[in-house]
Short mmCIF file of N, CA and C in Angstrom, two decimals:
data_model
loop_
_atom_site.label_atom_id
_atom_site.label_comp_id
_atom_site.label_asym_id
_atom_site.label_seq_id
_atom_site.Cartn_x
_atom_site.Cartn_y
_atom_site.Cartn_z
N UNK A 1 -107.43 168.81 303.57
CA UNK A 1 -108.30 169.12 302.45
C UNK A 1 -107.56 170.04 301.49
N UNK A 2 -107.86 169.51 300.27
CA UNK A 2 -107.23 170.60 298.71
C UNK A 2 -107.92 171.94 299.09
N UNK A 3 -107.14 172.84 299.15
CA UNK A 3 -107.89 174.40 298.96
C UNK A 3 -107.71 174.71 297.36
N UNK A 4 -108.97 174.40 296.78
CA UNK A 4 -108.73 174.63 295.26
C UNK A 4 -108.59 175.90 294.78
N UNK A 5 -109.08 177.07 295.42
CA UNK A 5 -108.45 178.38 295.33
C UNK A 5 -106.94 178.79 295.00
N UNK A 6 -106.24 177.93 295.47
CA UNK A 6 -104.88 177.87 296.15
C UNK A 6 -104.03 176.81 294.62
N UNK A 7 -104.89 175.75 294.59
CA UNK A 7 -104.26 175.29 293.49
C UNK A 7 -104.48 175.73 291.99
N UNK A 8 -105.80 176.38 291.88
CA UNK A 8 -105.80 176.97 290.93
C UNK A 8 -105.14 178.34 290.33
N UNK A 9 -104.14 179.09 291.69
CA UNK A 9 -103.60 180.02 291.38
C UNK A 9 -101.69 179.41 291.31
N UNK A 10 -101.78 178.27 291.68
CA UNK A 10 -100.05 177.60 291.20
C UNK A 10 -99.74 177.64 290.04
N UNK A 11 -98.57 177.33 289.76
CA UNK A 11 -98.03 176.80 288.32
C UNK A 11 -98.01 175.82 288.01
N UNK A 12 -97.57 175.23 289.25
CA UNK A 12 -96.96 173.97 289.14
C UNK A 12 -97.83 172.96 290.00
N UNK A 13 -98.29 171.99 289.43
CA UNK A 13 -98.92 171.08 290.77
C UNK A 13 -98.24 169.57 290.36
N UNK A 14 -98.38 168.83 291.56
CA UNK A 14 -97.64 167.53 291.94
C UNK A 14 -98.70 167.06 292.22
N UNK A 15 -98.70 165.57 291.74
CA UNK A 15 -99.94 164.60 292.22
C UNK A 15 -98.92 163.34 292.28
N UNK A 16 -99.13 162.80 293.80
CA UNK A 16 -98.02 161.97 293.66
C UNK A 16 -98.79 160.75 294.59
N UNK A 17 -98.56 159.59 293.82
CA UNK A 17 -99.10 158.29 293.97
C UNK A 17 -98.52 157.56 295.08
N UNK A 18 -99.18 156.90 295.87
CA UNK A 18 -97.84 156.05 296.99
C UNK A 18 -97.31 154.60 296.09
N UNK A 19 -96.03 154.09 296.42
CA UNK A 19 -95.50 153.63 295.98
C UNK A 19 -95.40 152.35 297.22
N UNK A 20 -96.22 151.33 296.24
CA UNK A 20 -97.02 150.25 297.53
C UNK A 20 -96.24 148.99 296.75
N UNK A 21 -95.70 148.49 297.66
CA UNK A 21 -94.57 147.38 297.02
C UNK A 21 -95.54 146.08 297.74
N UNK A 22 -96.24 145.20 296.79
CA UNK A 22 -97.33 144.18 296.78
C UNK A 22 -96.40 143.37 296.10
N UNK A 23 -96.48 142.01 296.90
CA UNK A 23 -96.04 140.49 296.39
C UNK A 23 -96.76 139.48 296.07
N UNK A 24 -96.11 138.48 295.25
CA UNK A 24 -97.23 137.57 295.13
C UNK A 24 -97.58 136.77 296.39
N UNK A 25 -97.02 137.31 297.76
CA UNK A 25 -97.21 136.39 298.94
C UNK A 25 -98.11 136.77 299.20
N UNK A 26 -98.58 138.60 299.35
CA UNK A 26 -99.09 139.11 299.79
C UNK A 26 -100.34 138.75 299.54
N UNK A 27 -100.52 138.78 298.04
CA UNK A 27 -101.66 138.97 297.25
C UNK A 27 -102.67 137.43 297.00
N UNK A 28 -101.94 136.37 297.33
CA UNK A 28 -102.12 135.24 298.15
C UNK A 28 -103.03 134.97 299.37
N UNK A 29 -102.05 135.60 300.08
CA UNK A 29 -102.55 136.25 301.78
C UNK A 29 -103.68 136.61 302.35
N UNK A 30 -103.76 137.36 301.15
CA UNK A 30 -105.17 138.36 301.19
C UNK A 30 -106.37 137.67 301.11
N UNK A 31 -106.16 137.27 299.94
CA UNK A 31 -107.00 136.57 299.49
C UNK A 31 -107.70 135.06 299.85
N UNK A 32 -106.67 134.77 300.81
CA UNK A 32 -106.75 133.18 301.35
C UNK A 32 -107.60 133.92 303.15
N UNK A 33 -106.61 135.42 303.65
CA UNK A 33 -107.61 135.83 304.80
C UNK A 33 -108.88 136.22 304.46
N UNK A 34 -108.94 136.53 303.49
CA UNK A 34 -110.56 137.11 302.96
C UNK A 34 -111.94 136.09 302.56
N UNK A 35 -111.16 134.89 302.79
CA UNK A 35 -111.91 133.54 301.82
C UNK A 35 -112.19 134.15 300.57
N UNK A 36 -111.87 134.56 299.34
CA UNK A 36 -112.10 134.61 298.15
C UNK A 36 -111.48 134.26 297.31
N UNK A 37 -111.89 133.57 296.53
CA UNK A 37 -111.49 133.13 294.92
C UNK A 37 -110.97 134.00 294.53
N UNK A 38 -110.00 133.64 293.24
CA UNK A 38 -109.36 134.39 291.94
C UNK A 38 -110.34 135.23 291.61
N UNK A 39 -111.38 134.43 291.24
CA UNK A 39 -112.67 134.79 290.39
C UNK A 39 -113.09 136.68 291.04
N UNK A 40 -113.54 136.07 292.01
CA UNK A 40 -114.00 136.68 293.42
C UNK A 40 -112.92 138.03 293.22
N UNK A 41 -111.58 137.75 293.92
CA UNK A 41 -110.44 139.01 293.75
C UNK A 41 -110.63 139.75 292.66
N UNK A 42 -110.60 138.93 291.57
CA UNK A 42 -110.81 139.55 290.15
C UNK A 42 -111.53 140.68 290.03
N UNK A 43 -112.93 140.21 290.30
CA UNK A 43 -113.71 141.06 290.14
C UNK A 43 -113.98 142.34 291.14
N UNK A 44 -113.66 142.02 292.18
CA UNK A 44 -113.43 143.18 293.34
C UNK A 44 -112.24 144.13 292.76
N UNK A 45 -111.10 143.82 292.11
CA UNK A 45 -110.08 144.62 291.59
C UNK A 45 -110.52 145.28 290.11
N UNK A 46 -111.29 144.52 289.62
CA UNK A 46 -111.42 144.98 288.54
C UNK A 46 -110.56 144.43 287.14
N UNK A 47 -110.01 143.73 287.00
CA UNK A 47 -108.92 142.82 286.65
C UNK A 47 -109.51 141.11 285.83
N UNK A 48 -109.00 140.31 285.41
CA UNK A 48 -108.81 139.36 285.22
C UNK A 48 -108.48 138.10 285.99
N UNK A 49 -109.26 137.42 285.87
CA UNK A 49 -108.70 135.87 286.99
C UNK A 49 -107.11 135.72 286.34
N UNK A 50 -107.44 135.23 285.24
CA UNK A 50 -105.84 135.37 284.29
C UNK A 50 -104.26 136.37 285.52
N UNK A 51 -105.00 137.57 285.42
CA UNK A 51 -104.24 138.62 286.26
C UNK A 51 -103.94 138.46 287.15
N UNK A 52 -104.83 138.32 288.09
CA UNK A 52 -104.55 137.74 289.65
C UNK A 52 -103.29 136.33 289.75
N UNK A 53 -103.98 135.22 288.72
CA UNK A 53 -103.17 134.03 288.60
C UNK A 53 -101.37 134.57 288.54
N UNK A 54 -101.43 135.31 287.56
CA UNK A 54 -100.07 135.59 287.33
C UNK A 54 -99.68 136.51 288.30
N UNK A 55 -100.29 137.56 289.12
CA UNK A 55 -99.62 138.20 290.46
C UNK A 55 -99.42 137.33 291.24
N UNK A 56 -100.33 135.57 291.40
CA UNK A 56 -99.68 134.76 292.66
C UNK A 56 -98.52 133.88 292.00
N UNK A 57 -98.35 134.03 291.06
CA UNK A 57 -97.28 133.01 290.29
C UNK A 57 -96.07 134.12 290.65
N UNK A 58 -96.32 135.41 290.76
CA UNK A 58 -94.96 135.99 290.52
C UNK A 58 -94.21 136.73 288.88
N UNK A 59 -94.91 135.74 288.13
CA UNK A 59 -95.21 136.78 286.49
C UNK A 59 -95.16 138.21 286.51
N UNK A 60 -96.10 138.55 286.98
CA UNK A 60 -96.01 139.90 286.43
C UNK A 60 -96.53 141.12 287.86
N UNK A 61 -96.03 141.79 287.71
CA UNK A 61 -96.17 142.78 288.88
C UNK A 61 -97.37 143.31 289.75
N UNK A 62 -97.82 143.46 290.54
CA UNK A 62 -98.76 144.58 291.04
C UNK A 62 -98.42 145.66 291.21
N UNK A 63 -98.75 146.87 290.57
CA UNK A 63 -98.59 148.13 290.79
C UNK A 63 -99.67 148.90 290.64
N UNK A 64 -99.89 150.55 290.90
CA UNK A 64 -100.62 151.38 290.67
C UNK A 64 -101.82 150.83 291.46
N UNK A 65 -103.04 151.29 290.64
CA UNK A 65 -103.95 151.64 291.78
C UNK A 65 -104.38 149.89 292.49
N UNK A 66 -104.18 149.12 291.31
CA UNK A 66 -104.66 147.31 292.07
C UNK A 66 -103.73 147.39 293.42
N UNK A 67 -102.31 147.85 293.40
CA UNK A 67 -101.62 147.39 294.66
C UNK A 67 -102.02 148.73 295.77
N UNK A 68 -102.31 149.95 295.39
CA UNK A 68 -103.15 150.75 296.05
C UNK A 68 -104.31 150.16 297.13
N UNK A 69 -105.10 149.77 296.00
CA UNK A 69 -106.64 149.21 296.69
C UNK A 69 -106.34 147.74 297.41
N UNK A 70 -105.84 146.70 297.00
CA UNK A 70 -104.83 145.96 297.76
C UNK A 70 -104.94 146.50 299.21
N UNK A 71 -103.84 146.98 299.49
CA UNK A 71 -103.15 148.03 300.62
C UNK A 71 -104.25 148.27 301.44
N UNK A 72 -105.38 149.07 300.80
CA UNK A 72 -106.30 150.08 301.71
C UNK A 72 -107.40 148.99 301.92
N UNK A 73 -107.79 147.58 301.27
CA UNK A 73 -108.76 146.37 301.81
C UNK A 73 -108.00 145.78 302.56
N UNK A 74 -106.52 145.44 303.09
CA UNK A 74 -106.17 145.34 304.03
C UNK A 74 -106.08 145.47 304.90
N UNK A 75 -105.61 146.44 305.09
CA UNK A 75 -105.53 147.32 306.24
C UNK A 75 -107.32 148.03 306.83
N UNK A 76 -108.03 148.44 305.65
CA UNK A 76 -109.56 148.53 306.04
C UNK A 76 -110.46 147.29 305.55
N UNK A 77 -110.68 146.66 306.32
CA UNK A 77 -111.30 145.25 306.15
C UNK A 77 -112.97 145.57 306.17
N UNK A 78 -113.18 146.71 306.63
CA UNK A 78 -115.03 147.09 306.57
C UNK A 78 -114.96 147.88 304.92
N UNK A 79 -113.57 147.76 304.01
CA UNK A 79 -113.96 148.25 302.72
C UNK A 79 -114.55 147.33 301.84
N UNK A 80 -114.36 146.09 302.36
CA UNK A 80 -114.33 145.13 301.43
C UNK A 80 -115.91 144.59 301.35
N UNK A 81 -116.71 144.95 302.16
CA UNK A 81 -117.56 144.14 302.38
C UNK A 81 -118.52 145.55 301.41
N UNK A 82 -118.11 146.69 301.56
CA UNK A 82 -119.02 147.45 300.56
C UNK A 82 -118.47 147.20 298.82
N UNK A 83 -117.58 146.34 298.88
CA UNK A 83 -116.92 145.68 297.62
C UNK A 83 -117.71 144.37 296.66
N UNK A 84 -118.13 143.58 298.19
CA UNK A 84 -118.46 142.06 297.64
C UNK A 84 -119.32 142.13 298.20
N UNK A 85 -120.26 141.22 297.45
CA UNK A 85 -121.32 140.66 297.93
C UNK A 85 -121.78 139.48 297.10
N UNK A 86 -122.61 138.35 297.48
CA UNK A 86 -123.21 137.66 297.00
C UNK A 86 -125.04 136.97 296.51
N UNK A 87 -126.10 137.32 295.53
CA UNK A 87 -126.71 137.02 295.71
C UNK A 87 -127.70 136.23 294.76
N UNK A 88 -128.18 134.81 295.48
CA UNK A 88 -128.43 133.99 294.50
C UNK A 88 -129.72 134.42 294.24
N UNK A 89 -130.07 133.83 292.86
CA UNK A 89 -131.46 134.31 292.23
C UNK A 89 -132.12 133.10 291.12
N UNK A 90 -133.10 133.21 291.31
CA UNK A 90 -133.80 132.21 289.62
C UNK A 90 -134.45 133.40 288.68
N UNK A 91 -134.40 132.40 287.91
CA UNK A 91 -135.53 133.09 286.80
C UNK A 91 -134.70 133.21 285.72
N UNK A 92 -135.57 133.59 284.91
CA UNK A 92 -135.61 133.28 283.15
C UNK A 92 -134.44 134.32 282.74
N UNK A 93 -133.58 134.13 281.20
CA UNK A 93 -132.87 134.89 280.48
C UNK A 93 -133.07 136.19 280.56
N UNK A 94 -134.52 136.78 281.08
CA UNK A 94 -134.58 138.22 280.91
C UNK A 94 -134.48 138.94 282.49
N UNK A 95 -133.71 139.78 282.30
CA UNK A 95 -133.21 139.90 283.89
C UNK A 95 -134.63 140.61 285.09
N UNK A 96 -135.57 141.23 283.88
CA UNK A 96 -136.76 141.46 284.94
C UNK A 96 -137.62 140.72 285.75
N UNK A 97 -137.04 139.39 285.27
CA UNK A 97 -138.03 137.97 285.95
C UNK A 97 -136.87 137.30 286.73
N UNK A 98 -136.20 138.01 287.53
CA UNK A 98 -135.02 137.64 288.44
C UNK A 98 -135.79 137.62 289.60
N UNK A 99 -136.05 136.74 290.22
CA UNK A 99 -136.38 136.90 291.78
C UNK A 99 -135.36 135.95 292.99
N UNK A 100 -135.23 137.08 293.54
CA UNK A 100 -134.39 136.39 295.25
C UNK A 100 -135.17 135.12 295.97
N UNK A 101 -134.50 134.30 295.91
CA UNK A 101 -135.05 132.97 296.63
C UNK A 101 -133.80 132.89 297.94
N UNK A 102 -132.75 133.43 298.10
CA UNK A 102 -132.10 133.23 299.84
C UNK A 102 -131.17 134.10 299.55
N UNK A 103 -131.49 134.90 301.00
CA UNK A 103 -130.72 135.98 301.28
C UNK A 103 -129.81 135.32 302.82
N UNK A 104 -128.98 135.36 302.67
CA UNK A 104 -127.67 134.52 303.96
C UNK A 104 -126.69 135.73 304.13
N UNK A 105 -126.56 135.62 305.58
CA UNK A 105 -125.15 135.86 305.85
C UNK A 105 -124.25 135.75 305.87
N UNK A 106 -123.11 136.10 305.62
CA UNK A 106 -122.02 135.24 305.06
C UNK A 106 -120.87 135.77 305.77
N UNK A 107 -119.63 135.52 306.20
CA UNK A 107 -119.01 135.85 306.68
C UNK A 107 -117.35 136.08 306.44
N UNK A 108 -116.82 137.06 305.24
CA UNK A 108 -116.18 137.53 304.79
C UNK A 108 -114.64 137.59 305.44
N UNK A 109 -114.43 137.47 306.96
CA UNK A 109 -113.11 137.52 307.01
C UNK A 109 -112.80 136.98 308.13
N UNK A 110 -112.24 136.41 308.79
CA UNK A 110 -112.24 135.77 310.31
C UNK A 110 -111.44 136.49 310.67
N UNK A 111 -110.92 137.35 310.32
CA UNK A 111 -110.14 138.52 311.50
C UNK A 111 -111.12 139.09 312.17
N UNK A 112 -112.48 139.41 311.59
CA UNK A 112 -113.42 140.39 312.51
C UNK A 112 -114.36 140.20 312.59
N UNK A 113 -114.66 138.70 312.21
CA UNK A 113 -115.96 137.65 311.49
C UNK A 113 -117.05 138.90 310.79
N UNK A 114 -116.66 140.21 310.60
CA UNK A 114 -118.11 141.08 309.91
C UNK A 114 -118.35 139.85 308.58
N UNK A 115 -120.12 140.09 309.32
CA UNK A 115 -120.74 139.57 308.59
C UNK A 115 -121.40 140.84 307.89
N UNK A 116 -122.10 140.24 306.13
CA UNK A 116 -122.65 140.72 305.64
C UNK A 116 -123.93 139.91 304.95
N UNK A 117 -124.94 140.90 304.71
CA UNK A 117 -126.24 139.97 303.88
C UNK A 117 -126.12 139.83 302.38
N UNK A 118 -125.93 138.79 302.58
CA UNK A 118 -125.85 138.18 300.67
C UNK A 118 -126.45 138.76 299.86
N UNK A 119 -127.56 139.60 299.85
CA UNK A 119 -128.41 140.43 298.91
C UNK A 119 -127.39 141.35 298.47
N UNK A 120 -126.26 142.04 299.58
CA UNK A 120 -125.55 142.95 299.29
C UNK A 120 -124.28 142.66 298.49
N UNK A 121 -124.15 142.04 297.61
CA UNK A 121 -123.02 141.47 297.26
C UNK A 121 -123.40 141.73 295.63
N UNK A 122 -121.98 141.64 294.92
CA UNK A 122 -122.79 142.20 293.43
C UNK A 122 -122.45 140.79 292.52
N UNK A 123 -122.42 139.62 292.90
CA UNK A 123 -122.69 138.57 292.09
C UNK A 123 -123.77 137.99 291.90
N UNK A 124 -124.51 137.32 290.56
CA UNK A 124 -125.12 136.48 290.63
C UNK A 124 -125.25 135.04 290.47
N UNK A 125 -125.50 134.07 290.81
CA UNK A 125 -125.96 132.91 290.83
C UNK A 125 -126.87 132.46 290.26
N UNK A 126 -127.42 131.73 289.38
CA UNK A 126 -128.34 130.90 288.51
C UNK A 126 -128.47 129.69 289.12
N UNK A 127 -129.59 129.28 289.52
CA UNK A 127 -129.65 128.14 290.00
C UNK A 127 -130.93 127.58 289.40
#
């Protein structure tokens, strides 16, 4: 733990980032163990389908915090599921007349089959 006492009486402070070397194999990988779409990655990273496309092509780099968070949904596979979720809904253009018609379980990774309830997921569906 930061003792902010301690840093607020320094001169000098260091904040230093890890330096997470992510490939387009990796980022592939992930995404093919996770069952998720571009779409899907995208939006869990925060990013662009566009973006993702070009990290599996090899284009253009992953760095900073995407190859960060990368790293730490890997390696912590119960992060991901407070990440994604999915849940379908009807109803009209105005979002207060949204109602849940199926809430499913779904099953996010076959390394540890955790399942999660589709309500919990932050997409929607129009059907």
């Amino acid at each position: 733990m930061i003792n902010i006492d301690k840093l607020l009486e320094s001169k000098r402070i260091e904040v230093k980032i890890p330096n997470i070397k992510i490939d387009k194999y990796y980022v592939k990988q992930f995404r093919i163990n996770n069952k998720l779409t571009q779409i899907a990655l995208a939006n869990i990273l925060g990013v662009t389908k566009k973006t993702i496309e070009k990290w599996e092509q090899g284009t253009n780099n992953i760095n900073g915090s995407s190859a960060v968070l990368l790293r730490l949904l890997n390696d912590n596979p119960d992060l991901l599921s407070q990440l994604y979720s999915v849940k379908v809904v009807k109803g009209k253009d105005d979002e207060n007349e949204y109602q849940t018609i199926e809430s499913k379980v779904i099953t996010l990774t076959p390394k540890n089959s955790k399942k999660i309830p589709v309500a919990h997921l932050p997409f929607v569906a129009m059907i």
